[in-house]
mmCIF file of C-alpha atoms in Angstrom:
data_model
loop_
_atom_site.group_PDB
_atom_site.id
_atom_site.type_symbol
_atom_site.label_atom_id
_atom_site.label_comp_id
_atom_site.label_asym_id
_atom_site.label_seq_id
_atom_site.Cartn_x
_atom_site.Cartn_y
_atom_site.Cartn_z
ATOM 1 C CA GLN A 180 11.719 6.408 14.255
ATOM 2 C CA ALA A 181 9.417 3.610 13.098
ATOM 3 C CA PRO A 182 10.718 1.912 9.946
ATOM 4 C CA LEU A 183 7.400 2.332 8.084
ATOM 5 C CA VAL A 184 4.908 5.163 8.597
ATOM 6 C CA GLU A 185 1.781 5.494 6.469
ATOM 7 C CA SER A 186 -0.207 8.619 5.703
ATOM 8 C CA GLY A 187 -2.954 9.740 3.349
ATOM 9 C CA GLY A 188 -5.982 7.716 4.372
ATOM 10 C CA GLY A 189 -9.424 9.186 4.844
ATOM 11 C CA LEU A 190 -13.042 9.239 3.763
ATOM 12 C CA VAL A 191 -13.846 9.435 0.057
ATOM 13 C CA GLN A 192 -16.962 8.991 -2.040
ATOM 14 C CA PRO A 193 -17.290 6.119 -4.512
ATOM 15 C CA GLY A 194 -15.463 6.968 -7.712
ATOM 16 C CA GLY A 195 -13.049 9.234 -5.870
ATOM 17 C CA SER A 196 -9.315 8.928 -5.434
ATOM 18 C CA LEU A 197 -6.731 8.898 -2.658
ATOM 19 C CA ARG A 198 -2.972 8.705 -2.514
ATOM 20 C CA LEU A 199 -1.328 6.800 0.300
ATOM 21 C CA SER A 200 2.303 7.361 1.148
ATOM 22 C CA CYS A 201 4.649 5.297 3.287
ATOM 23 C CA ALA A 202 7.832 6.824 4.674
ATOM 24 C CA ALA A 203 10.274 3.924 4.746
ATOM 25 C CA SER A 204 13.720 3.348 6.148
ATOM 26 C CA GLY A 205 16.326 3.616 3.410
ATOM 27 C CA GLN A 206 17.674 0.147 4.207
ATOM 28 C CA PHE A 207 14.638 -1.409 2.542
ATOM 29 C CA PHE A 208 15.137 -0.001 -0.932
ATOM 30 C CA GLY A 209 16.846 -2.374 -3.313
ATOM 31 C CA SER A 210 16.706 -5.412 -1.031
ATOM 32 C CA TYR A 211 13.144 -5.773 0.274
ATOM 33 C CA THR A 212 9.819 -6.304 -1.458
ATOM 34 C CA LEU A 213 7.878 -3.135 -0.703
ATOM 35 C CA GLY A 214 4.147 -3.163 -0.830
ATOM 36 C CA TRP A 215 0.700 -2.411 0.470
ATOM 37 C CA TYR A 216 -1.756 -4.765 2.133
ATOM 38 C CA ARG A 217 -5.254 -4.124 3.421
ATOM 39 C CA GLN A 218 -7.564 -5.632 5.977
ATOM 40 C CA ALA A 219 -11.312 -5.111 6.053
ATOM 41 C CA PRO A 220 -13.370 -5.857 9.181
ATOM 42 C CA GLY A 221 -13.886 -9.589 9.561
ATOM 43 C CA SER A 222 -11.470 -10.391 6.746
ATOM 44 C CA GLN A 223 -7.893 -11.535 6.495
ATOM 45 C CA ARG A 224 -5.137 -9.168 5.492
ATOM 46 C CA GLU A 225 -4.662 -9.309 1.730
ATOM 47 C CA LEU A 226 -2.025 -8.121 -0.683
ATOM 48 C CA VAL A 227 -2.953 -5.025 -2.694
ATOM 49 C CA ALA A 228 0.269 -4.422 -4.612
ATOM 50 C CA HIS A 229 3.990 -4.863 -4.241
ATOM 51 C CA LEU A 230 7.306 -4.084 -5.931
ATOM 52 C CA THR A 231 10.164 -6.565 -5.748
ATOM 53 C CA PRO A 232 13.811 -5.480 -5.476
ATOM 54 C CA SER A 233 14.096 -6.202 -9.223
ATOM 55 C CA MET A 234 11.151 -3.821 -9.770
ATOM 56 C CA GLN A 235 8.621 -6.464 -10.723
ATOM 57 C CA VAL A 236 5.127 -5.248 -9.898
ATOM 58 C CA HIS A 237 2.158 -7.321 -8.791
ATOM 59 C CA TYR A 238 -1.403 -6.144 -8.240
ATOM 60 C CA ALA A 239 -4.388 -7.934 -6.761
ATOM 61 C CA ASP A 240 -6.997 -8.630 -9.443
ATOM 62 C CA SER A 241 -9.502 -6.481 -7.575
ATOM 63 C CA VAL A 242 -7.389 -3.312 -7.946
ATOM 64 C CA MET A 243 -5.774 -3.922 -11.335
ATOM 65 C CA GLY A 244 -6.142 -0.862 -13.542
ATOM 66 C CA ARG A 245 -7.304 1.356 -10.664
ATOM 67 C CA PHE A 246 -4.345 1.396 -8.263
ATOM 68 C CA ARG A 247 -0.711 2.178 -8.979
ATOM 69 C CA ILE A 248 2.260 1.526 -6.695
ATOM 70 C CA SER A 249 5.439 3.522 -7.000
ATOM 71 C CA ILE A 250 8.605 4.247 -5.057
ATOM 72 C CA ASN A 251 10.513 7.484 -4.633
ATOM 73 C CA THR A 252 14.113 6.771 -3.727
ATOM 74 C CA LEU A 253 14.910 10.444 -3.181
ATOM 75 C CA GLN A 254 12.261 10.770 -0.501
ATOM 76 C CA ASN A 255 12.308 7.099 0.580
ATOM 77 C CA THR A 256 8.579 6.626 0.133
ATOM 78 C CA VAL A 257 6.356 3.882 -1.204
ATOM 79 C CA ASP A 258 3.190 5.368 -2.633
ATOM 80 C CA LEU A 259 -0.164 3.934 -3.651
ATOM 81 C CA GLN A 260 -2.324 5.976 -5.995
ATOM 82 C CA MET A 261 -5.910 4.770 -5.815
ATOM 83 C CA LEU A 262 -8.461 5.759 -8.454
ATOM 84 C CA ASP A 263 -12.140 4.937 -8.983
ATOM 85 C CA LEU A 264 -12.493 3.810 -5.388
ATOM 86 C CA LYS A 265 -15.298 1.439 -4.502
ATOM 87 C CA PRO A 266 -16.998 0.712 -1.164
ATOM 88 C CA GLU A 267 -15.297 -2.691 -1.157
ATOM 89 C CA ASP A 268 -11.934 -0.908 -1.019
ATOM 90 C CA THR A 269 -12.774 0.181 2.519
ATOM 91 C CA ALA A 270 -10.112 -1.230 4.833
ATOM 92 C CA VAL A 271 -7.093 -0.429 6.932
ATOM 93 C CA TYR A 272 -4.133 -0.190 4.563
ATOM 94 C CA TYR A 273 -0.697 -1.304 5.708
ATOM 95 C CA CYS A 274 2.688 -0.613 4.220
ATOM 96 C CA SER A 275 5.072 -3.567 4.246
ATOM 97 C CA ALA A 276 8.722 -4.383 3.713
ATOM 98 C CA ARG A 277 9.375 -8.078 3.347
ATOM 99 C CA GLY A 278 12.774 -9.696 3.011
ATOM 100 C CA ILE A 279 15.137 -10.650 5.776
ATOM 101 C CA GLY A 280 12.330 -10.262 8.273
ATOM 102 C CA ASP A 281 8.957 -8.624 7.736
ATOM 103 C CA TYR A 282 8.146 -5.080 8.726
ATOM 104 C CA TRP A 283 4.743 -3.424 8.892
ATOM 105 C CA GLY A 284 3.427 0.060 9.347
ATOM 106 C CA GLN A 285 0.723 0.961 11.854
ATOM 107 C CA GLY A 286 -1.957 1.206 9.158
ATOM 108 C CA THR A 287 -4.132 3.974 7.774
ATOM 109 C CA GLN A 288 -7.909 3.823 7.417
ATOM 110 C CA VAL A 289 -9.501 4.213 3.989
ATOM 111 C CA THR A 290 -13.279 4.518 3.940
ATOM 112 C CA VAL A 291 -15.218 4.679 0.671
ATOM 113 C CA SER A 292 -18.781 5.723 1.296
ATOM 114 C CA SER A 293 -21.396 8.145 0.069
#
């Protein structure tokens, strides 16, 4: 089984919401920084949000107040709740686990369009 598997992407209208979920290997929790990145066409991959092992949270300025990252240690998931989506949020979203080595999911497409 892949260590990180994303789900929940799709097409949504501006102002809508989506929830992304990442099924993660249990080894990552408590020792890796878990997060979400995104990459739009023609752009570099950028950090959206992450949680450190000490539970410090960081959000990109562009999503502050609209997105929320959380972890569920019972289900071993890293979730990203996205509200008030904008066309500029359109990208492939990747789950990540960074620590002793970096791990990435396969990505899930989020398209915000009317």
